[in-house]
PDB file of C-alpha atoms and ligand atoms in Angstrom:
ATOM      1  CA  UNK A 229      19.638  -1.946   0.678  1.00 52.00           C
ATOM      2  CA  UNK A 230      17.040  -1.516  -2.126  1.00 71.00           C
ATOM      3  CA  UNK A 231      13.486  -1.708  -1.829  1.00 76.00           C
ATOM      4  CA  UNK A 232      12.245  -5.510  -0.918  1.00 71.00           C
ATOM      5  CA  UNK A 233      15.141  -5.737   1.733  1.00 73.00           C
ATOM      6  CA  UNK A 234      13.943  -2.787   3.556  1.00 73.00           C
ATOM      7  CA  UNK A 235      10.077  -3.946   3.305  1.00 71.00           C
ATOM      8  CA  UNK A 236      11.685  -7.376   4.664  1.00 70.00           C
ATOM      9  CA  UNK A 237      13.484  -5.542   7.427  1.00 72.00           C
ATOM     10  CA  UNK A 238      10.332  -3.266   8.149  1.00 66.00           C
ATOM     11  CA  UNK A 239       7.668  -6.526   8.240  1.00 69.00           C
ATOM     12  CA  UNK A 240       8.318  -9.301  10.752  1.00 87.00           C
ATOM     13  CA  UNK A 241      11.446 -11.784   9.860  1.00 91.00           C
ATOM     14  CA  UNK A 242       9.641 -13.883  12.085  1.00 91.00           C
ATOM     15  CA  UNK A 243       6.174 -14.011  10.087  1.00 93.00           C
ATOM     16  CA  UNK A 244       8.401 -14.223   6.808  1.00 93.00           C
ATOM     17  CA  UNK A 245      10.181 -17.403   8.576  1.00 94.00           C
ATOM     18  CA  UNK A 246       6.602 -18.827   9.602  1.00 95.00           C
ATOM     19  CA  UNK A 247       4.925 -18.728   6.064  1.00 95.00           C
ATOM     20  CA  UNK A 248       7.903 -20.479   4.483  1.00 97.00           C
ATOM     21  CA  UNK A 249       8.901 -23.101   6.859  1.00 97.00           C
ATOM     22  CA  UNK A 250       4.893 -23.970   7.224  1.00 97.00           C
ATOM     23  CA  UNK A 251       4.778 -24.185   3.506  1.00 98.00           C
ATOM     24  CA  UNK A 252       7.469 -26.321   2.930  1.00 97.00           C
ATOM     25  CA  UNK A 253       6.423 -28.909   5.474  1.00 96.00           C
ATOM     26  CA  UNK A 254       2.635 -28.559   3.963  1.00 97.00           C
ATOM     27  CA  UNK A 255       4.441 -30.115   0.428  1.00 98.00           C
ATOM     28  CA  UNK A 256       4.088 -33.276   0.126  1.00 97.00           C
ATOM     29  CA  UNK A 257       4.348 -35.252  -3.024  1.00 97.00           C
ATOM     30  CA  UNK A 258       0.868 -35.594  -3.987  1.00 98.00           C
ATOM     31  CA  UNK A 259       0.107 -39.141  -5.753  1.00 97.00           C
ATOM     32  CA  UNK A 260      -3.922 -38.472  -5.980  1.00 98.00           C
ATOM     33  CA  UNK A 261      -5.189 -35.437  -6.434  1.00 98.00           C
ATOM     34  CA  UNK A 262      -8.888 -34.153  -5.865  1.00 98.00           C
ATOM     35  CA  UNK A 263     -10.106 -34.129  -9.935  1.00 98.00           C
ATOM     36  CA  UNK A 264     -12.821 -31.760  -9.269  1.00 98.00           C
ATOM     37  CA  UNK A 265     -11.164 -28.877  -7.598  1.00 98.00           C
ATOM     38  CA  UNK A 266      -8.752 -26.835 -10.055  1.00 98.00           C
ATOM     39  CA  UNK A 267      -6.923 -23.995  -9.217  1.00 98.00           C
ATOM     40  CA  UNK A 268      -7.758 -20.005 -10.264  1.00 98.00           C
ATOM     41  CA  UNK A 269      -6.187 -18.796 -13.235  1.00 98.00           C
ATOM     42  CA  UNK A 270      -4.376 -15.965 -11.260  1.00 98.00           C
ATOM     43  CA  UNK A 271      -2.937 -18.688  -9.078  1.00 98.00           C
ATOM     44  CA  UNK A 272      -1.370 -20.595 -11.747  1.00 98.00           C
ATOM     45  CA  UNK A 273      -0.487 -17.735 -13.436  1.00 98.00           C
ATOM     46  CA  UNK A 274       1.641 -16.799 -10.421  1.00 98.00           C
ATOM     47  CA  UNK A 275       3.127 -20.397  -9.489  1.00 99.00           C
ATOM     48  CA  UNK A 276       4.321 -20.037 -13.281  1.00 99.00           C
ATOM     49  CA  UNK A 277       5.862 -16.305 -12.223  1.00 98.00           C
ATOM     50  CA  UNK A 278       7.920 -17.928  -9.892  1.00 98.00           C
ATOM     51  CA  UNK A 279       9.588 -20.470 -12.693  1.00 98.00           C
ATOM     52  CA  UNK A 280      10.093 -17.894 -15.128  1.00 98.00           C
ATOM     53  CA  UNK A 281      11.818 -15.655 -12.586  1.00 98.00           C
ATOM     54  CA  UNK A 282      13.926 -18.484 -11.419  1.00 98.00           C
ATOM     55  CA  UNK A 283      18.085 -18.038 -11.903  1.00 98.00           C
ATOM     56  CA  UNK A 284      19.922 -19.620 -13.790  1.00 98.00           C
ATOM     57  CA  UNK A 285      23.583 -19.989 -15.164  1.00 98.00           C
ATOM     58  CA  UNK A 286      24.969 -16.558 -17.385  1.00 98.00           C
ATOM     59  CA  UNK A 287      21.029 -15.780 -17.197  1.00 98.00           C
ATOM     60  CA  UNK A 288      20.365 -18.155 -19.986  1.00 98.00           C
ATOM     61  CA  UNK A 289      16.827 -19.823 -18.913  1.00 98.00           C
ATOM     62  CA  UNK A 290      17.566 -23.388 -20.680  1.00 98.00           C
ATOM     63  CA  UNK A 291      13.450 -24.012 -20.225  1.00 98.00           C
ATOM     64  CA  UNK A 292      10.682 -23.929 -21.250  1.00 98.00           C
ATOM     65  CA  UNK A 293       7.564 -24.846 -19.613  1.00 98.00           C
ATOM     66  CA  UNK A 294       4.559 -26.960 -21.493  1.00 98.00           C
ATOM     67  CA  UNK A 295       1.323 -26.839 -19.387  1.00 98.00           C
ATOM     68  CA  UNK A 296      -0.550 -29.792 -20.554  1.00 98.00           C
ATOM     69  CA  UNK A 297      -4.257 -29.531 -19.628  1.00 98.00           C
ATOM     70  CA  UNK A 298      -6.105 -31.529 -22.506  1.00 98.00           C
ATOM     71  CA  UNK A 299      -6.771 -35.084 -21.137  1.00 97.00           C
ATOM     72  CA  UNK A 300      -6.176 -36.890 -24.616  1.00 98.00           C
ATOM     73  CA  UNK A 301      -2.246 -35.179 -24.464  1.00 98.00           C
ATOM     74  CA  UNK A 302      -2.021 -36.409 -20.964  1.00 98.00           C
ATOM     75  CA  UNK A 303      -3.371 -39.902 -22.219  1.00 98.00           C
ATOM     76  CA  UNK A 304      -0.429 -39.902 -24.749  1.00 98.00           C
ATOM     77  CA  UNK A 305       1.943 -39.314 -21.289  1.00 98.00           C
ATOM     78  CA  UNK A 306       0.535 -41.698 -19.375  1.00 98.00           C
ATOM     79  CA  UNK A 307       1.876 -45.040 -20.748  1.00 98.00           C
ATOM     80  CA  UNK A 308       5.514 -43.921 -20.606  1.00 98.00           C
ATOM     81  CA  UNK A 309       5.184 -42.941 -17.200  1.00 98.00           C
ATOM     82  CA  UNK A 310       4.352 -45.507 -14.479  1.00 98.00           C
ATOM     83  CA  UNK A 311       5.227 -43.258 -11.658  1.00 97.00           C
ATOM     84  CA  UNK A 312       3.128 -40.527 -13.090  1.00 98.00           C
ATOM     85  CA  UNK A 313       0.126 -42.088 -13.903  1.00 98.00           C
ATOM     86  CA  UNK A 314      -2.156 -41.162 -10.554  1.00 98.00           C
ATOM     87  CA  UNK A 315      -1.316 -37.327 -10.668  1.00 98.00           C
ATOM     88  CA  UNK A 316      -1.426 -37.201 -14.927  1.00 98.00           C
ATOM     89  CA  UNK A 317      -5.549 -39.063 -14.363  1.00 98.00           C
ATOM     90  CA  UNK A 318      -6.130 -36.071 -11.154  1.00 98.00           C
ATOM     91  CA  UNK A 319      -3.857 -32.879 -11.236  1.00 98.00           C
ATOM     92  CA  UNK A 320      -5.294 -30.064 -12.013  1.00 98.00           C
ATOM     93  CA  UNK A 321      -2.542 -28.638 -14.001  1.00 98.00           C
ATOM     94  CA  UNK A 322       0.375 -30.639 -15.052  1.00 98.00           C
ATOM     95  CA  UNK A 323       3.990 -29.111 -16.554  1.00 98.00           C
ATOM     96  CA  UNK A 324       6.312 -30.856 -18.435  1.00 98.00           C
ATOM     97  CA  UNK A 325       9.506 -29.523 -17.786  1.00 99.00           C
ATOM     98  CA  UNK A 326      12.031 -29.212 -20.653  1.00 99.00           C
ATOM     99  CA  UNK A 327      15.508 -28.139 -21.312  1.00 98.00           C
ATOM    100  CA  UNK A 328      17.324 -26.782 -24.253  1.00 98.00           C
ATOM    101  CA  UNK A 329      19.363 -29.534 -26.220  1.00 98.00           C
ATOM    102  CA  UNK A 330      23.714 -29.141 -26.229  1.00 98.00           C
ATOM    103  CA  UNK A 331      23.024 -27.556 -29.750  1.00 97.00           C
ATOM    104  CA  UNK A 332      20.740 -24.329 -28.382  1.00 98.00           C
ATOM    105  CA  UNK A 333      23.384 -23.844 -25.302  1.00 98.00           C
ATOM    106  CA  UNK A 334      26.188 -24.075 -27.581  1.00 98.00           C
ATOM    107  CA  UNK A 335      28.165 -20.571 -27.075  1.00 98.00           C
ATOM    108  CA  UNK A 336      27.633 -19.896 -30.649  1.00 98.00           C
ATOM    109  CA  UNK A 337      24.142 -20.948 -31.160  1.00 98.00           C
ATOM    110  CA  UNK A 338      21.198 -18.593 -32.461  1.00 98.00           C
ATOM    111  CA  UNK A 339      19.242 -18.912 -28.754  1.00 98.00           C
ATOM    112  CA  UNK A 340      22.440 -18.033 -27.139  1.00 98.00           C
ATOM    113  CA  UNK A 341      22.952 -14.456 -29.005  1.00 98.00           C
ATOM    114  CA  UNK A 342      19.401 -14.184 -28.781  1.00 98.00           C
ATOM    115  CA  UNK A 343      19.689 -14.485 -25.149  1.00 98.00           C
ATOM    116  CA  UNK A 344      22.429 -11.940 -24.813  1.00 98.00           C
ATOM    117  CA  UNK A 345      21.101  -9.202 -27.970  1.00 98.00           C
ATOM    118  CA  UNK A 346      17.313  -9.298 -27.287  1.00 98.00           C
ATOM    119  CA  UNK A 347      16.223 -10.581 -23.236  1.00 98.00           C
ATOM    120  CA  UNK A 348      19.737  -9.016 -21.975  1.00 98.00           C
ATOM    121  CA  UNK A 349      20.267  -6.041 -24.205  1.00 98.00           C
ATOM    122  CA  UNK A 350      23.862  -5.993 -23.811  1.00 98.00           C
ATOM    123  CA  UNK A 351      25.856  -4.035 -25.842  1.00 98.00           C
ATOM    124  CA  UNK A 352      27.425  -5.823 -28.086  1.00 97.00           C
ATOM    125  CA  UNK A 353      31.390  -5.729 -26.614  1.00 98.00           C
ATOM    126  CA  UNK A 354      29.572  -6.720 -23.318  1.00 98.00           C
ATOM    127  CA  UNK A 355      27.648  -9.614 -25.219  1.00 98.00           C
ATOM    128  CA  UNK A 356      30.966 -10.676 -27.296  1.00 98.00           C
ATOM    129  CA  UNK A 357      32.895 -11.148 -23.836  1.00 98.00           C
ATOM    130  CA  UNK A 358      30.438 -12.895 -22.299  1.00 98.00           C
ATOM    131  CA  UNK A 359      30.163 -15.211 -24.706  1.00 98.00           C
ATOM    132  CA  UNK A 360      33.479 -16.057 -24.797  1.00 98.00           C
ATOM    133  CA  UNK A 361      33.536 -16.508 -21.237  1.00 98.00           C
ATOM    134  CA  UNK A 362      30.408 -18.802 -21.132  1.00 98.00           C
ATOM    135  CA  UNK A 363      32.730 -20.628 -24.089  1.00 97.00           C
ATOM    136  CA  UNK A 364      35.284 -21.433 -21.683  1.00 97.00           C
ATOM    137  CA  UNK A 365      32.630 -22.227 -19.060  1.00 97.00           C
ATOM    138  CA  UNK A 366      31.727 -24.346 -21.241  1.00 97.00           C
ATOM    139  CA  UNK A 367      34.942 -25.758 -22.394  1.00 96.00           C
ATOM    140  CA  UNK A 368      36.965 -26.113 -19.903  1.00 94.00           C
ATOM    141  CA  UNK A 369      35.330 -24.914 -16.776  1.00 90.00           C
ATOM    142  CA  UNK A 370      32.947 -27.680 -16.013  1.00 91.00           C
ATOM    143  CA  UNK A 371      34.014 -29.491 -19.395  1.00 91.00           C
ATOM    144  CA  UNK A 372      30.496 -30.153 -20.797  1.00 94.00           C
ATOM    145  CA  UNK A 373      31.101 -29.240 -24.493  1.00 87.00           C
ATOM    146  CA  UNK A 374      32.184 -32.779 -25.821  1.00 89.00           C
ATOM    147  CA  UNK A 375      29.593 -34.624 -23.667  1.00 95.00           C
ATOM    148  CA  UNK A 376      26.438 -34.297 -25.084  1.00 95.00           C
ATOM    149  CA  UNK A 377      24.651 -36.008 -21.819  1.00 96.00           C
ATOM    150  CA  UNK A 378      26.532 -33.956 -19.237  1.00 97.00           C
ATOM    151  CA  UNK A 379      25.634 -31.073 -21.310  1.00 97.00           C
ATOM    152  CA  UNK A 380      21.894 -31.504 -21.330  1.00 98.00           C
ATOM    153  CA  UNK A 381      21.935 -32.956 -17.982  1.00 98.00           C
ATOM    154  CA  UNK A 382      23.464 -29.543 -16.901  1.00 98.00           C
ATOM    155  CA  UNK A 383      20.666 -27.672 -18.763  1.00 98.00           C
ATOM    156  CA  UNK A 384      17.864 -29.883 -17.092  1.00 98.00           C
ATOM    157  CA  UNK A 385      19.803 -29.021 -13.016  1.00 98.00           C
ATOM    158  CA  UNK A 386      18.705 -25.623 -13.552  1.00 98.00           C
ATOM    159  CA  UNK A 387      15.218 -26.213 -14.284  1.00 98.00           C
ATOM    160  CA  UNK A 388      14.773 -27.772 -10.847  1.00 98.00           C
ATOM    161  CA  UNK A 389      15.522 -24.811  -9.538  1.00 98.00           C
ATOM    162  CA  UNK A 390      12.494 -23.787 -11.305  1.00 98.00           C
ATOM    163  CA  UNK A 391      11.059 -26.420 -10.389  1.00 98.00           C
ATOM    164  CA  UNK A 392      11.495 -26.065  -6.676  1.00 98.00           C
ATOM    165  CA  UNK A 393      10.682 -22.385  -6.662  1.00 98.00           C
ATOM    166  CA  UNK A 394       7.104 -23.585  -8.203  1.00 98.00           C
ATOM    167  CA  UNK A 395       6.536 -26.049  -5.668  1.00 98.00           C
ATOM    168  CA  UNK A 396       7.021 -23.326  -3.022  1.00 98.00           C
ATOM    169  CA  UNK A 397       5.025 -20.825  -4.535  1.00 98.00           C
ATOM    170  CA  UNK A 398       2.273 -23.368  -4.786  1.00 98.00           C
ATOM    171  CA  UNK A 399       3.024 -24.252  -1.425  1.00 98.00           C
ATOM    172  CA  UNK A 400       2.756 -20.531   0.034  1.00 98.00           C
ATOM    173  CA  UNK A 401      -0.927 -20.541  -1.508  1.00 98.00           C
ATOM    174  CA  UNK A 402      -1.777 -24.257   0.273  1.00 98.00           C
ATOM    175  CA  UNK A 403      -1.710 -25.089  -3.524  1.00 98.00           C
ATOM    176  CA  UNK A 404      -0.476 -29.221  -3.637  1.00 98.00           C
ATOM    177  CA  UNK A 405       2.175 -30.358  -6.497  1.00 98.00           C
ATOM    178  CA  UNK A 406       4.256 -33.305  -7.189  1.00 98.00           C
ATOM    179  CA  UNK A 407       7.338 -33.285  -8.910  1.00 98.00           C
ATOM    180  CA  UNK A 408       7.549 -36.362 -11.418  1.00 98.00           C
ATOM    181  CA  UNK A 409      10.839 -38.511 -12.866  1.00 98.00           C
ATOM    182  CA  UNK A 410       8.941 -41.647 -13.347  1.00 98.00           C
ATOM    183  CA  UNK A 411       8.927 -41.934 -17.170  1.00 98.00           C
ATOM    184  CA  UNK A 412      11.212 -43.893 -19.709  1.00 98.00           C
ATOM    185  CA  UNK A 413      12.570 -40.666 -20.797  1.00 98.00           C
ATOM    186  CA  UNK A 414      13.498 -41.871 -24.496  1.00 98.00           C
ATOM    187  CA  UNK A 415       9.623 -43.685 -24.766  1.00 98.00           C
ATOM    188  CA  UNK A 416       7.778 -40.215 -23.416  1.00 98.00           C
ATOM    189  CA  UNK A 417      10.043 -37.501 -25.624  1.00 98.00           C
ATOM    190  CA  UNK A 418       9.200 -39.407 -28.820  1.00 98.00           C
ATOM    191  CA  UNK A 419       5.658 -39.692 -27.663  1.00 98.00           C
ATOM    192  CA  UNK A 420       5.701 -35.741 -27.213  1.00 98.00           C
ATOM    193  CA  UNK A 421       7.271 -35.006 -30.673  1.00 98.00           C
ATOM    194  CA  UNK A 422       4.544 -37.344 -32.010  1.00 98.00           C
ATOM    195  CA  UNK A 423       1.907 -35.640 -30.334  1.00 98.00           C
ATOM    196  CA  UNK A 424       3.617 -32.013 -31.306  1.00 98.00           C
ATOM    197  CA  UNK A 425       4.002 -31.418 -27.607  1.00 98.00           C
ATOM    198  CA  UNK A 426       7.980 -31.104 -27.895  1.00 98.00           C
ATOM    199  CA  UNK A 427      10.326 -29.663 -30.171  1.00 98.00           C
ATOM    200  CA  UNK A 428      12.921 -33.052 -30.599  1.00 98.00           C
ATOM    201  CA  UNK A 429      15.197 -30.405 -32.268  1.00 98.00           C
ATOM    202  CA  UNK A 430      15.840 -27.822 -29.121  1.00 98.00           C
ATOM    203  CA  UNK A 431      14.401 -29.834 -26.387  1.00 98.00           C
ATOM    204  CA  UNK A 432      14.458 -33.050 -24.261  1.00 98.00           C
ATOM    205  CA  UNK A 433      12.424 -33.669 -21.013  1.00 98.00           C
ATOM    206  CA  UNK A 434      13.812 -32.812 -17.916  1.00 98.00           C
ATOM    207  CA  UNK A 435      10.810 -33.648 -15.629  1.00 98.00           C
ATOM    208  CA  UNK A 436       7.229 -32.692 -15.240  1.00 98.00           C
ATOM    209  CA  UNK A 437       4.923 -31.243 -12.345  1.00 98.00           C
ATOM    210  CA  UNK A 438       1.576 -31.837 -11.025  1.00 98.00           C
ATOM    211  CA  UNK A 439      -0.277 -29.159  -9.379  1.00 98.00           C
ATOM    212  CA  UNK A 440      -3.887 -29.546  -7.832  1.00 98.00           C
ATOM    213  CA  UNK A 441      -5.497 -30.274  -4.473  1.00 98.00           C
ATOM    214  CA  UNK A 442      -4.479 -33.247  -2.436  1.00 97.00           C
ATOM    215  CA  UNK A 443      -7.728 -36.379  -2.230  1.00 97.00           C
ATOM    216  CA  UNK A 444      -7.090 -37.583   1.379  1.00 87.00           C
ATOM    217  CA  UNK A 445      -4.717 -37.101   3.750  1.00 89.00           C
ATOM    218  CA  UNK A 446      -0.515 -35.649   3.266  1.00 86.00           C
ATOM    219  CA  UNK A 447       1.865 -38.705   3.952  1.00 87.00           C
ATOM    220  CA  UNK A 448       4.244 -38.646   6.891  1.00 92.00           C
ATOM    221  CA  UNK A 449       7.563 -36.751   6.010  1.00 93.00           C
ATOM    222  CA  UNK A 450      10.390 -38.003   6.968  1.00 96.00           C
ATOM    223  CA  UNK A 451      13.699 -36.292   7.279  1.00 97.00           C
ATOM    224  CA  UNK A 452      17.877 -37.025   8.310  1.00 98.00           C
ATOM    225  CA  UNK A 453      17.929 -34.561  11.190  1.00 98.00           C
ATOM    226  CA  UNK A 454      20.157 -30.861  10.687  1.00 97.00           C
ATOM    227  CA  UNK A 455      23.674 -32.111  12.171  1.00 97.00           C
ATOM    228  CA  UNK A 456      23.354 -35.367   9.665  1.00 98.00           C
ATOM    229  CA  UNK A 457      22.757 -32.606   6.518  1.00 98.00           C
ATOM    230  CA  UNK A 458      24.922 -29.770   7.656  1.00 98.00           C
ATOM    231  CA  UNK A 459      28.960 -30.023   8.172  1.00 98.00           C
ATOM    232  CA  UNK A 460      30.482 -26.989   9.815  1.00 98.00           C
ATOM    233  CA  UNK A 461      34.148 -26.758   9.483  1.00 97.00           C
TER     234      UNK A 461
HETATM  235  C1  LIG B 649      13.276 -35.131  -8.989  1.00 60.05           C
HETATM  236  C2  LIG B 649      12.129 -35.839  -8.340  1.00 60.05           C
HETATM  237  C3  LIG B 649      11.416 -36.786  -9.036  1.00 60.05           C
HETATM  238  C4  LIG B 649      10.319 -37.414  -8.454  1.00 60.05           C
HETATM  239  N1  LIG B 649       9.563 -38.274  -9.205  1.00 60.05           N
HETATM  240  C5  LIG B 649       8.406 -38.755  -8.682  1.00 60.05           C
HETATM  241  C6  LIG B 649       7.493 -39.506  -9.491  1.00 60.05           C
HETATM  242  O1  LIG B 649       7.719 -39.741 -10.675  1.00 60.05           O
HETATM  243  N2  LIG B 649       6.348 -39.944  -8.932  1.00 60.05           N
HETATM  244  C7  LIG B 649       6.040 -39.676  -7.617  1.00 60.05           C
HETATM  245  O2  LIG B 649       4.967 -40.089  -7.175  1.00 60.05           O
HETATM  246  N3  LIG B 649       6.875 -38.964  -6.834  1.00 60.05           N
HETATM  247  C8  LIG B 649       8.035 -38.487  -7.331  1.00 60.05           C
HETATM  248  N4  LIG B 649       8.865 -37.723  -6.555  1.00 60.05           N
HETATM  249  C9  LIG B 649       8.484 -37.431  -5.165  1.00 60.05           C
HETATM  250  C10 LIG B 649       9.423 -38.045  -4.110  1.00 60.05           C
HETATM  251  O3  LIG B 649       9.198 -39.414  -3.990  1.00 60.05           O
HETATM  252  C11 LIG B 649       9.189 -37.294  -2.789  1.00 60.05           C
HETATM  253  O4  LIG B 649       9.477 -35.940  -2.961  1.00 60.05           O
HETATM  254  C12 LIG B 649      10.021 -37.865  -1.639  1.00 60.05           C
HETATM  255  O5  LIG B 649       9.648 -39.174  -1.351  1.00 60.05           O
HETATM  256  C13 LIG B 649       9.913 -37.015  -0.376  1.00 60.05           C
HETATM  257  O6  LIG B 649       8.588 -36.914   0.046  1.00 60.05           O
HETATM  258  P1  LIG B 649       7.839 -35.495   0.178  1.00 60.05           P
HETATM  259  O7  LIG B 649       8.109 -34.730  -1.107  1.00 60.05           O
HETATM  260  O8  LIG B 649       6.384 -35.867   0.280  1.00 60.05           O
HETATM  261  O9  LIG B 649       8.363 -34.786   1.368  1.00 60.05           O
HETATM  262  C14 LIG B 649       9.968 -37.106  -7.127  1.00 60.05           C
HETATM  263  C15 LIG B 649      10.727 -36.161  -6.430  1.00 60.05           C
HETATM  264  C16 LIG B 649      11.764 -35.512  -7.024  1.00 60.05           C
HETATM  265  C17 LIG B 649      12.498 -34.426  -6.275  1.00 60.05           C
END
């Protein structure tokens, strides 16, 4: 037991259950948002908490987040992404989402031993082994290192995670968001190199976020019941 498992024992499971189930069926993907309410600073600023402390694999955060609030960036967006275009014109905030390129996730790359010598502090026989390990990871464990798409593709399934824990934390603050695929995602990265918004070198796009208050009402969610979801064995 540590300290936030005993304040969750000591408050009421049933409260903690309440919030979160409520807030999850409050999301909604948000197509139009209302333009002229934007969200506090503090509230951002904590919805962006929530994606920073967000796990990932050997603790190597393959994101980084781009908060794009200045209209004429979001303009340059906007053409490459049809199913975008509603929240990009409305959100109050909008992320784009990236993850690190093959070449920064590489075992031997200069992120990578800055990852393990400077945010993880290991020492450095504890650094050397776990890079080897996170070499054969790579390797031969899930076999990513000669596939450059399967590589980055495994770098942008951890920032959903990120992604999701966002949407929640919005969520728990009756904060709306939308999470957003619908680009041409070789159009939209040049498009953010262009506009300086992405670094084509270390990054590509993973997917972006809209954050705001809903215009009008939530759509109906629908859902496969539990026993279609769940298998027990
Ligand atoms: C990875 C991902 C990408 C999505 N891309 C878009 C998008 O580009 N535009 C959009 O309007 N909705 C997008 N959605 C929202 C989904 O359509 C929506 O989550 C789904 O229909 C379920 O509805 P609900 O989220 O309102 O419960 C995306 C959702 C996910 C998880």
């Amino acid at each position: 037991m540590n300290d936030y498992s005993d304040a969750a024992s000591a408050r009421s499971r049933e409260e903690a259950k309440r919030l979160l189930l409520d807030a999850y069926r409050f999301r909604h993907a948000v197509k139009d948002f209302d333009a002229e309410r934007k969200l506090a600073a503090e509230d951002f600023e904590f919805i962006l908490e929530a994606g920073r402390l967000s796990p990932s694999s050997y603790g190597f955060e393959p994101w980084k987040f781009v908060v794009v609030q200045n209209p004429e960036l979001r303009d340059v967006i906007a053409p490459h992404a049809g199913g975008a275009r509603r929240q990009l014109a409305s959100a109050s905030h909008v992320i784009l989402v990236l993850a690190r390129l093959p070449r920064e996730m590489v075992a031997d790359s200069d992120y990578i031993s800055y990852m393990l010598h400077d945010v993880q502090r290991l020492p450095s026989d504890i650094a050397d082994m776990k890079r080897r390990t996170y070499d054969t990871f790579l390797r031969t464990g899930f076999a990513l290192q000669n596939n450059e798409r399967a590589m980055f593709e495994w770098a942008c399934r951890q920032t959903y995670l990120a992604l999701g824990n966002m949407m929640t934390a919005a969520a728990m603050l009756g904060i709306d968001s939308c999470p957003m695929e619908g680009f041409v995602k070789h159009e939209l990265e040049r498009a953010l190199t262009e506009a300086g918004l992405m670094d084509a070198e270390r990054f590509g796009l993973a997917c972006m976020a809209a954050f705001g208050y809903r215009a009008g009402e939530a759509s109906v969610k629908t859902r496969r019941a539990i026993d279609e979801v769940v298998e027990w064995r």
